[in-house]
Coordinates of C-alpha atoms in Angstrom, one line a residue:
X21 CA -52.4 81.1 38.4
X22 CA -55.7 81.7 39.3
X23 CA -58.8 80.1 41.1
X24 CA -60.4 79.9 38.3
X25 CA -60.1 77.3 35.9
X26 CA -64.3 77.9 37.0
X27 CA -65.3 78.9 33.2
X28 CA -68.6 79.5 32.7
X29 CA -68.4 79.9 29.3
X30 CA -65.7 78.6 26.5
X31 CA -62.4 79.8 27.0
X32 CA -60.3 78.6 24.1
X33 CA -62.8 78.4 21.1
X34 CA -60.1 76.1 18.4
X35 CA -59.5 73.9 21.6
X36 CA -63.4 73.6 21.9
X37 CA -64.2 72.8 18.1
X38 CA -61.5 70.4 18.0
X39 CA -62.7 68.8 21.4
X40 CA -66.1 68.5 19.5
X41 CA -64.7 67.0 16.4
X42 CA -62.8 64.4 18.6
X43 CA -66.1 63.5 20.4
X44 CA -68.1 63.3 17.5
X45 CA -65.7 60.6 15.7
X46 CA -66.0 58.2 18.7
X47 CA -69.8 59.1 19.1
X48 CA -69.9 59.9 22.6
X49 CA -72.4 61.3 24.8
X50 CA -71.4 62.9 28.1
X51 CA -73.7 62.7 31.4
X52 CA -74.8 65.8 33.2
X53 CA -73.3 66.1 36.8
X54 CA -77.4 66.3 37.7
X55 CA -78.1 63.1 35.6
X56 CA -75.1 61.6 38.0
X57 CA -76.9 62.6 41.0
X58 CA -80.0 61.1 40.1
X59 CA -79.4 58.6 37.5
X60 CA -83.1 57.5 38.0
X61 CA -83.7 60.3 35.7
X62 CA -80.8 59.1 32.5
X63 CA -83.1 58.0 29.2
X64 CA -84.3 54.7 29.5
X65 CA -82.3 54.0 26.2
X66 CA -79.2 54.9 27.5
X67 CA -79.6 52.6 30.6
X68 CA -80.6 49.5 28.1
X69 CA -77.2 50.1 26.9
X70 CA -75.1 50.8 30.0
X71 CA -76.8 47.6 31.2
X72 CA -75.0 45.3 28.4
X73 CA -71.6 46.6 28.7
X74 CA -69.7 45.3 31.6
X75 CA -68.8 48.0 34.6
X76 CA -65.3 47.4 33.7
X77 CA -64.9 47.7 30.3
X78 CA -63.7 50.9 28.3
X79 CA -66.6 51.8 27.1
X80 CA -68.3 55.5 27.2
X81 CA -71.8 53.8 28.2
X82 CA -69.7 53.6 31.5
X83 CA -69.6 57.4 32.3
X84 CA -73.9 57.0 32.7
X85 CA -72.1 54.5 35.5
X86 CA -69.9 57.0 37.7
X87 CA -72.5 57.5 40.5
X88 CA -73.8 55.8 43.8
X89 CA -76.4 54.0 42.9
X90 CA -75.2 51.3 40.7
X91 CA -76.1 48.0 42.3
X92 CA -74.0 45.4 44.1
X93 CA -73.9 43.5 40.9
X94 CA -73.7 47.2 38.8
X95 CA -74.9 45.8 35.8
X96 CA -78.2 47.9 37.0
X97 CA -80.0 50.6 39.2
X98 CA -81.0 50.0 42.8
X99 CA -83.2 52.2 44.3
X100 CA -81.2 53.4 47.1
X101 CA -77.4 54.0 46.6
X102 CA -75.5 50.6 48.3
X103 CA -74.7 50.9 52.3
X104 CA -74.1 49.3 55.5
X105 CA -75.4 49.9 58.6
X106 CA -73.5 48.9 61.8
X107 CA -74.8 49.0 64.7
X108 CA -74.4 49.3 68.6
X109 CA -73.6 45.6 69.0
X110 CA -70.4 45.7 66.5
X111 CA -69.2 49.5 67.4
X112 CA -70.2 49.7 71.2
X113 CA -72.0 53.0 70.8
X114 CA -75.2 54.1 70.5
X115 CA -75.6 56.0 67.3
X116 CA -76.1 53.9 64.1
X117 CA -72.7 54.1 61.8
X118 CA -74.2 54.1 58.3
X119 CA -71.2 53.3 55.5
X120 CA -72.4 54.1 51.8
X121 CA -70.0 52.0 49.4
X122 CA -68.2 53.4 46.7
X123 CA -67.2 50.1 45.8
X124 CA -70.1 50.0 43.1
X125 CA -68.5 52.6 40.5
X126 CA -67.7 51.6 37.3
X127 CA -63.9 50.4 36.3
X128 CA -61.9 51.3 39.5
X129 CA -64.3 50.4 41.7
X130 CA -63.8 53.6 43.9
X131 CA -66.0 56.9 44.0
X132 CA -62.9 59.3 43.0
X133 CA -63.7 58.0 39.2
X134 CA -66.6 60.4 39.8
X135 CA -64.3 63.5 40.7
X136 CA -62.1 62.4 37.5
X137 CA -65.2 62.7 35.3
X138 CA -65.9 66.1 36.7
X139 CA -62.6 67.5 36.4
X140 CA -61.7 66.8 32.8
X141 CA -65.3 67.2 31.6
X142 CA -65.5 70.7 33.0
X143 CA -62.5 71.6 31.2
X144 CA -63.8 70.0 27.9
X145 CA -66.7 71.9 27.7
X146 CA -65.0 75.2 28.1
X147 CA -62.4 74.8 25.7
X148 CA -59.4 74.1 28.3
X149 CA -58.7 70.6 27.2
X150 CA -58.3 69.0 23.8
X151 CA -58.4 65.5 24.2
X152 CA -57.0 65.6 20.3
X153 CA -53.9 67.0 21.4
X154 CA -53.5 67.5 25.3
X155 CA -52.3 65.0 27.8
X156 CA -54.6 64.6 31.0
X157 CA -52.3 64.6 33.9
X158 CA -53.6 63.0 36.9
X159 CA -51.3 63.3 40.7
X160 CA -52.9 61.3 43.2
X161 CA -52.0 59.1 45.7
X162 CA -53.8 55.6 43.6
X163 CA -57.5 56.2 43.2
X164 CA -58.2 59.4 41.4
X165 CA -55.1 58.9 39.0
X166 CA -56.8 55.5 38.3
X167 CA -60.3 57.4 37.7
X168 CA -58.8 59.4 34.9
X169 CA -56.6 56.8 33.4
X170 CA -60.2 55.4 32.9
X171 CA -61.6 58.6 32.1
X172 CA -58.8 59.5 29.5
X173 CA -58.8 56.1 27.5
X174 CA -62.9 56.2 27.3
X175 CA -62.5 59.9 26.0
X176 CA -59.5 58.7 23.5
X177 CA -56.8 61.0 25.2
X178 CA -53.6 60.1 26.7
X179 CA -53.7 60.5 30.7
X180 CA -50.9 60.0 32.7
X181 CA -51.0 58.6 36.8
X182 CA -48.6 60.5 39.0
X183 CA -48.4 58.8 42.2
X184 CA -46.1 58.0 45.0
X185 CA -43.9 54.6 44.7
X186 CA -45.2 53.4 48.5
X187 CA -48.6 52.7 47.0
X188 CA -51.1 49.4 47.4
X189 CA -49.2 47.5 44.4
X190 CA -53.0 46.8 43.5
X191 CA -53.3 50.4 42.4
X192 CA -50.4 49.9 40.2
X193 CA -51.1 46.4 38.7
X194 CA -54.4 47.9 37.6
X195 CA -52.6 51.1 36.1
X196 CA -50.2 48.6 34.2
X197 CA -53.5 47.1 32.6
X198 CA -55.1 50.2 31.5
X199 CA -52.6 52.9 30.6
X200 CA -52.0 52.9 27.1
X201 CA -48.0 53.2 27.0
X202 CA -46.0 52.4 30.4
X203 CA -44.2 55.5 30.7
X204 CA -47.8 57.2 31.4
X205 CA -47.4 55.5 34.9
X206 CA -45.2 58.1 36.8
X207 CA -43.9 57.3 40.2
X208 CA -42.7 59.6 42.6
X209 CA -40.7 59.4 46.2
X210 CA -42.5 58.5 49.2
X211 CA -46.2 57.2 50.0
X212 CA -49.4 58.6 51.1
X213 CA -48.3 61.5 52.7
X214 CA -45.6 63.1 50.3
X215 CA -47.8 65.2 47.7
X216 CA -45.5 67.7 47.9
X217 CA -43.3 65.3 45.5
X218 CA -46.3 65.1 43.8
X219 CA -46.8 68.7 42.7
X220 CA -43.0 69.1 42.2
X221 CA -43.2 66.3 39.3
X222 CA -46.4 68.0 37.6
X223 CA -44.5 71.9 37.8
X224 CA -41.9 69.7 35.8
X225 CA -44.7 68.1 33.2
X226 CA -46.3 71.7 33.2
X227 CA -43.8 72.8 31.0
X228 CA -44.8 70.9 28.3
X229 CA -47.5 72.8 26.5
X230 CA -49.3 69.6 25.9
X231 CA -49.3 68.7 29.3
X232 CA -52.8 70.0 31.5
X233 CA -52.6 69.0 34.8
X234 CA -56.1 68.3 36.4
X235 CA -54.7 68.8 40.6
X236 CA -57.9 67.0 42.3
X237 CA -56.7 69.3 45.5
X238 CA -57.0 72.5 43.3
X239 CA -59.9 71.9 40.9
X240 CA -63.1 72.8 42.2
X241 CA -65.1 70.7 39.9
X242 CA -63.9 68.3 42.5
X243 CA -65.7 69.7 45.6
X244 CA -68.8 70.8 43.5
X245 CA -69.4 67.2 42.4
X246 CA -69.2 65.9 45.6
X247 CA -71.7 68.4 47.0
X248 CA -74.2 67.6 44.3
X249 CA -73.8 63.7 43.8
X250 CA -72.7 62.4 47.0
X251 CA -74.4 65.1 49.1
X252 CA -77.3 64.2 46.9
X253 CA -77.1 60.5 47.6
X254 CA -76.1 60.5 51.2
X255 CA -79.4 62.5 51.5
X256 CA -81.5 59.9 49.7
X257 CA -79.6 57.1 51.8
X258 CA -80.7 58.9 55.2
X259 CA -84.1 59.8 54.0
X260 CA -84.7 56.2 53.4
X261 CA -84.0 54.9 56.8
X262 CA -86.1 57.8 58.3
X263 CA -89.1 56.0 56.5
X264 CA -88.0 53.4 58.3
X265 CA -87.5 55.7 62.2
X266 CA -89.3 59.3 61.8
X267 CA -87.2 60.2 65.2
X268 CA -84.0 60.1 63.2
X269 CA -81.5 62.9 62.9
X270 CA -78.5 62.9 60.5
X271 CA -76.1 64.4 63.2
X272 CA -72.9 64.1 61.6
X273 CA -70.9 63.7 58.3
X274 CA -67.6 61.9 58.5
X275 CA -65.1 62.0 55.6
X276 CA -61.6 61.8 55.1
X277 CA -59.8 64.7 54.4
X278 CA -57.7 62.9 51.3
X279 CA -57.8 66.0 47.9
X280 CA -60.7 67.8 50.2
X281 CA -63.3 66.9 47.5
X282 CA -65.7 64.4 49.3
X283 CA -66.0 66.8 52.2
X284 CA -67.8 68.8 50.2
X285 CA -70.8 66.7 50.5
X286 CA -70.9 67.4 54.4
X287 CA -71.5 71.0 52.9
X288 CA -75.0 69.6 51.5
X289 CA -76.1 68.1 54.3
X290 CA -75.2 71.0 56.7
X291 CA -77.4 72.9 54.0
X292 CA -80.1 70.2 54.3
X293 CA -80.1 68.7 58.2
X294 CA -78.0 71.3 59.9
X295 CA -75.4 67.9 59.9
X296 CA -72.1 67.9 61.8
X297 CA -68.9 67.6 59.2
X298 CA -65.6 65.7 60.6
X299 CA -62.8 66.1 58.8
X300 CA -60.5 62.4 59.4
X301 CA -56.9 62.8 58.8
X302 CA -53.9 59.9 60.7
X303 CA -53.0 60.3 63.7
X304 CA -49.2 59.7 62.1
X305 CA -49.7 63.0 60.3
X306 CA -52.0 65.2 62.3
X307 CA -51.7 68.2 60.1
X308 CA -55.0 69.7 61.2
X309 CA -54.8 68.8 64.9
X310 CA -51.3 69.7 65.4
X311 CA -49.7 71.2 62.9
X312 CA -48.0 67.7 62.3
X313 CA -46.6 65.7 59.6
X314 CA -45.4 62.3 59.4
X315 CA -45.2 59.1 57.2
X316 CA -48.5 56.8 57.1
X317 CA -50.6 54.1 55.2
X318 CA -53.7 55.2 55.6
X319 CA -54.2 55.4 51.5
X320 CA -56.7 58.1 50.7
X321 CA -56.5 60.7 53.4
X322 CA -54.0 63.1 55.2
X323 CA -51.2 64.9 52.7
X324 CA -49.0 66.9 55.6
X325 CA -51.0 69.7 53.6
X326 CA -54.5 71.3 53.2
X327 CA -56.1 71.3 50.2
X328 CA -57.2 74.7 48.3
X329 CA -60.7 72.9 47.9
X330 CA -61.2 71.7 51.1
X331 CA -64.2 74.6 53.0
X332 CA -62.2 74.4 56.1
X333 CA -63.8 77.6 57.8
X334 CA -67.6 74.7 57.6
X335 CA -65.1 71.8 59.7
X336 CA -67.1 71.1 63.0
X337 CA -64.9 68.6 64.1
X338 CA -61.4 66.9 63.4
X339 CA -60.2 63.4 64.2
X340 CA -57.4 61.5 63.9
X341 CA -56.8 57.9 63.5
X342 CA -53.7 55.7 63.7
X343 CA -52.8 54.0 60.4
X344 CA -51.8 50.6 62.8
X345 CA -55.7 50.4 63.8
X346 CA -56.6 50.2 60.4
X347 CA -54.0 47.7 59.2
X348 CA -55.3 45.7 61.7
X349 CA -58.6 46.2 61.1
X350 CA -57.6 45.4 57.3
X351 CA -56.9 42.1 58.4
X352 CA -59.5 41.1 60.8
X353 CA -62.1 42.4 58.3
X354 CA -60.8 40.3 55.1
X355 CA -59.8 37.0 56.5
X356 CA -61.4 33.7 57.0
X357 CA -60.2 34.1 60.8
X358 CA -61.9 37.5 61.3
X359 CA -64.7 36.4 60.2
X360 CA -65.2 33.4 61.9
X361 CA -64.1 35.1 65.3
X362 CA -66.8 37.8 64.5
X363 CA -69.7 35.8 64.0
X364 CA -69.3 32.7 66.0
X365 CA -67.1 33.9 69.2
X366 CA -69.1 37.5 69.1
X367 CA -72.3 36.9 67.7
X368 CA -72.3 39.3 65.3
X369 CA -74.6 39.7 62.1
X370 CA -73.2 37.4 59.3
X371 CA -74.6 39.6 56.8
X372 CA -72.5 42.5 57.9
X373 CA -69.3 40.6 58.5
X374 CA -69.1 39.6 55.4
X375 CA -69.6 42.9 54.3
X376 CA -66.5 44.8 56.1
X377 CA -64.5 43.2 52.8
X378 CA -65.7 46.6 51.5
X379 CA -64.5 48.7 53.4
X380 CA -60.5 49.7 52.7
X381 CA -58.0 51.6 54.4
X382 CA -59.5 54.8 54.6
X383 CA -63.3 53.5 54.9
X384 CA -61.9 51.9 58.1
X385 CA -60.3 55.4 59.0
X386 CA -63.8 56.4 58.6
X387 CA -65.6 54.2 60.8
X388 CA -63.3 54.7 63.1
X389 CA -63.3 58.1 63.3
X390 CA -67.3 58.0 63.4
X391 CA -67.2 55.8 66.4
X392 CA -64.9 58.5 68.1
X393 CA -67.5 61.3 66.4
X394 CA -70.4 59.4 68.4
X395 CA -68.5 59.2 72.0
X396 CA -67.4 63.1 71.7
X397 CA -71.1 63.9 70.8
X398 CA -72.8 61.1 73.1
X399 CA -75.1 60.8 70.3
X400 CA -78.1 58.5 70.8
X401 CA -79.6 55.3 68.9
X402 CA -81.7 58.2 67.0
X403 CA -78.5 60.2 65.7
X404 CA -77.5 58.6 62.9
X405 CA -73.8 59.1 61.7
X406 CA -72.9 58.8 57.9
X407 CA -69.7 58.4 56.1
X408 CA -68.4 56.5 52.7
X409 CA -66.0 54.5 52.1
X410 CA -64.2 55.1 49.1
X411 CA -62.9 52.1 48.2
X412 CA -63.2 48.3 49.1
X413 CA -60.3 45.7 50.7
X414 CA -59.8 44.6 47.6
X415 CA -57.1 47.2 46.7
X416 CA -55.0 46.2 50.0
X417 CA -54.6 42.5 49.8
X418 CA -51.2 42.9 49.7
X419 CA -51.2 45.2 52.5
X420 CA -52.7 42.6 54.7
X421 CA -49.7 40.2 53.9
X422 CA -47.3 43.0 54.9
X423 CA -49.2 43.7 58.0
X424 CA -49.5 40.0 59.1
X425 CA -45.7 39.5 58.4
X426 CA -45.0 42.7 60.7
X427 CA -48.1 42.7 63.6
X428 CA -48.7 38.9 63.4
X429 CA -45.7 37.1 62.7
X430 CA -46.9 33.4 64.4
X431 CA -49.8 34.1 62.5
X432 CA -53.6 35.6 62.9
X433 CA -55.4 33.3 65.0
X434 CA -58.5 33.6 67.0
X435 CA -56.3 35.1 70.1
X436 CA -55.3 37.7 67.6
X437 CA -58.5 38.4 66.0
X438 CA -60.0 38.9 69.5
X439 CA -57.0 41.3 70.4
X440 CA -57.2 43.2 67.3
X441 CA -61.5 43.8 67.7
X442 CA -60.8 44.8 71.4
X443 CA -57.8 47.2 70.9
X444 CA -58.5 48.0 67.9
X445 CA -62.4 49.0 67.6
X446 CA -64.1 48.5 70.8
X447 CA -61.1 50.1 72.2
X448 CA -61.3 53.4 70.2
X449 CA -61.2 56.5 72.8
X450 CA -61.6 60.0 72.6
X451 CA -58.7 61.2 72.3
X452 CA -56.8 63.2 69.2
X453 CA -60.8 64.6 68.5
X454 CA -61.3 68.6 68.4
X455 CA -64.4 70.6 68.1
X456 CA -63.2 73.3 66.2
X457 CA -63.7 76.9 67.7
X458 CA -63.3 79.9 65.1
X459 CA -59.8 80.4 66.0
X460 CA -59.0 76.5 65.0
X461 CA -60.6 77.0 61.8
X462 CA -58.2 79.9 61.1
X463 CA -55.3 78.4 62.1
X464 CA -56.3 75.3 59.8
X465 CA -57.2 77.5 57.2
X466 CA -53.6 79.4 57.2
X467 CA -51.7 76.4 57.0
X468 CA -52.8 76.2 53.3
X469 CA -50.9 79.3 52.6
X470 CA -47.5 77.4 52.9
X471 CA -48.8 75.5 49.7
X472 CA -50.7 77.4 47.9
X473 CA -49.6 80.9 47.8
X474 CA -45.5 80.5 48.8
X475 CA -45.2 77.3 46.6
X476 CA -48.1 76.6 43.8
X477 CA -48.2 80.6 42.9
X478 CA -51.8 81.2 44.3
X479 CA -52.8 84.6 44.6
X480 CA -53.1 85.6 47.7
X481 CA -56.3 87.5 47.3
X482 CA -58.0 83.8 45.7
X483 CA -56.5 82.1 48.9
X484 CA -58.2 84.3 51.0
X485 CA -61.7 84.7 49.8
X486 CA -62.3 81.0 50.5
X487 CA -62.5 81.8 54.4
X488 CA -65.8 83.4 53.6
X489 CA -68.6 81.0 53.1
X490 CA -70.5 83.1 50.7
X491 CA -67.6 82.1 47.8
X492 CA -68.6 78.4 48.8
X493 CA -72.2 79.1 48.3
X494 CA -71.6 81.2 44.8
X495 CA -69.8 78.3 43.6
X496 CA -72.7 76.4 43.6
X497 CA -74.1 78.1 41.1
X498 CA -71.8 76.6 38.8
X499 CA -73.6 73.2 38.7
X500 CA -76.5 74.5 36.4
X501 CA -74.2 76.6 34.4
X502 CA -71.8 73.6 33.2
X503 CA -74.8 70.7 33.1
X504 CA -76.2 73.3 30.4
X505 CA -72.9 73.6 28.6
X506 CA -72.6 69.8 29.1
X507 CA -76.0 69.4 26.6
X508 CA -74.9 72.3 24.8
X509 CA -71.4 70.3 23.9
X510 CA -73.5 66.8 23.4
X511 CA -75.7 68.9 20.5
X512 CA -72.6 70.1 18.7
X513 CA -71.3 66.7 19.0
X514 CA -74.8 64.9 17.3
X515 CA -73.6 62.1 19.6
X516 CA -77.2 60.4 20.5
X517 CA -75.9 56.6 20.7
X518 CA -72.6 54.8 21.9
X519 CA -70.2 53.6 19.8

């Protein structure tokens, strides 16, 4: 194996004309990753039709969806891409908290749709997937399996979802709807932290020539799309409010470290504002922190491993937060009781109460962690601190009925909702937070080897180039290179409308 997989031209020619014949029989077009950072600039005509076809449905107008800056109805554009901003009175420090939602994508409802769309297009074009003949295979831990489930059916291949059995049983309900035949739902041992099982299941699928496993923690379409699309719209969000407050300074980036790929838009803003990047991982399975590992339910982030696209040697900070914070958060956030102990007991803006039903497990982990990021940093009302959250509460309803059956057993009443705020957000210390030194980032850095080289057959010459930044900064070069391969592939497909 190498670390390619980065063609920059086509690598299988009869895989590429068949890809185009496929493409050309279903008449569809595929976005540009720079149309996907700034969808203001997709043909108007295109947008008329995205605008009829509901976000959920099938349909390819729904790839011109699979950016930040659908609306909060997304049957449209807004100007700036959907976020909340919480503030001193609800966190209890100074620095604004600013959560752009990823709730808004089309037909998961979770940005990692956007990574699935990278990853399988980027292969497309270069002739290293047929959709005519290959299976996409898709391990994840719920959200980017889900992505390209989506991705495959709109593209007319067969995907498969690998993903542990411990998942949200939201994650899998939706799988069950979309897949096309129930065996392409494949469920492995264990839950959030056990992606070792993971890979183990897809060396097993590998061996099926048919099989192409697109490994969101290996493919570094993954990282790139995140540095140009959700660096690109994290920028746009913070240059808005600065409209707003000239003094304002985009101190840090908070993300959690889930397949490494989001990160990667941290790399942007370091590139634009000089901004902080905090890599989030639990406090149940520090791997980062302390070379720990542990079981967890903090669905998104932290795999007792380090990804091969995750630019660990640009990591300013690492923080951990416990799962059992955000469980309880989980609750207090999407019930009736939360909400009224929130506004009416603490005063708190209505508006953005009723908006923490948006944030899920990991964009709790987030905040969290952001809070912790503004107390290390005694960052001021001017530093503003920026993070995502990837998906909403939505996916974790039934979460919340296993936490209250284990946490609140007599039930979550004011009393508890009070508790759970205090302990559980106003109550968030410094502690299990490190500003990383050189020799951190090195030893973060070697714990990938375990994975990559001894176990997934890296070479060891590809591991180590990634410690310099300079292969970072060459890969984005890429972008341009596949965007024009992108229109290249739409001309040999003649695709100009939806079908």
């Amino acid at each position: 194996m190498t670390l390619l997989d980065l063609a920059q031209g086509i690598a299988d020619k009869e895989n590429y004309d068949s890809a185009i014949d496929h493409l050309r029989g279903k008449k569809i077009l595929l976005p540009t990753l720079a149309e996907l950072a700034k969808p203001g600039d997709i043909d108007h005509s295109v947008m008329d039709i995205c605008n009829n076809i509901h976000a959920d449905e099938p349909h390819s107008a729904n790839l011109f969806r699979v950016h930040w800056y659908n609306n909060d109805e997304r049957n449209g554009l807004a100007d700036v891409p959907g976020h909340l901003i919480i503030n001193s009175d609800f966190t209890g420090v100074d620095a604004p908290i600013v959560v752009v939602l990823g709730d808004r994508f089309p037909m998961i409802q979770a940005h990692k749709v956007l990574a699935a769309y990278a990853c399988l297009v980027t292969r497309l074009i270069s002739g290293q997937f047929d959709p005519a003949q290959h299976r996409a295979i898709w391990p994840s831990t719920g959200n980017y399996c889900r992505g390209g489930i989506a991705i495959s059916r709109i593209l007319g291949c067969r995907g498969v979802a690998v993903l542990p059995t411990g998942m949200s049983r939201e994650r899998f309900d939706w799988l069950e709807r979309w897949v096309t035949d129930p065996s392409d739902i494949v469920r492995t041992p264990g839950s959030e932290s056990n992606v070792k099982e993971i890979y183990d299941k897809c060396a097993e699928l590998s061996a099926q020539p048919s099989n192409v496993i697109l490994n969101q923690f290996s493919e570094f379409a993954n990282y790139l799309v995140h540095y140009k699309c959700t660096g690109t719209a994290l920028d746009h969000v913070f240059m808005h409010l600065k409209t707003e407050n000239n003094e304002l300074n985009l101190a840090a980036f908070v993300a959690g470290t889930g397949s490494g790929g989001t990160l990667g838009a941290g790399d942007y803003l370091k590139d634009h504002h000089g901004t902080k990047i905090v890599a989030v991982e639990p406090l149940e399975c520090p791997t980062m922190l302390y070379n720990g590992y542990g079981e967890h339910n903090i669905q998104g982030i932290g795999d007792k491993h380090i990804p091969l696209v995750q630019n660990v040697m640009n990591t300013d900070i690492v923080a951990a937060v416990s799962d059992q914070r955000c469980d309880s958060l989980n609750v207090l956030f999407n019930t009736t009781v939360g909400h009224q102990y929130l506004i009416n007991r603490r005063g708190l803006d209505s508006g953005i109460v009723e908006n923490l039903t948006k944030l899920g497990l990991s964009g709790i982990a987030n905040l969290l962690a952001a809070i912790k990021t503004a107390r290390l940093l005694k960052l001021t009302k001017n530093d503003v601190v920026i993070t995502v959250a990837t998906d909403s509460g939505a996916l974790y309803a039934s979460e919340r009925i296993s936490t209250e059956n284990e946490f609140f057993p007599e039930g979550f009443d004011q009393t508890s909702a009070g508790e759970t705020y205090a302990r559980d957000l106003l109550g968030v210390d410094g502690d299990h937070i490190l500003e990383t030194t050189q020799r951190d980032r090195d030893r973060i850095f070697n714990l990938g080897y375990y994975t990559w080289v001894e176990q997934q057959g890296i070479s060891l010459e590809d591991f180590e180039i990634r410690r310099d930044q300079k292969f970072w900064n060459n890969l984005h070069q890429l972008l341009p290179v596949w965007d024009e391969m992108i229109k290249e592939f739409n001309h040999r497909t003649g695709a100009d409308q939806f079908e």
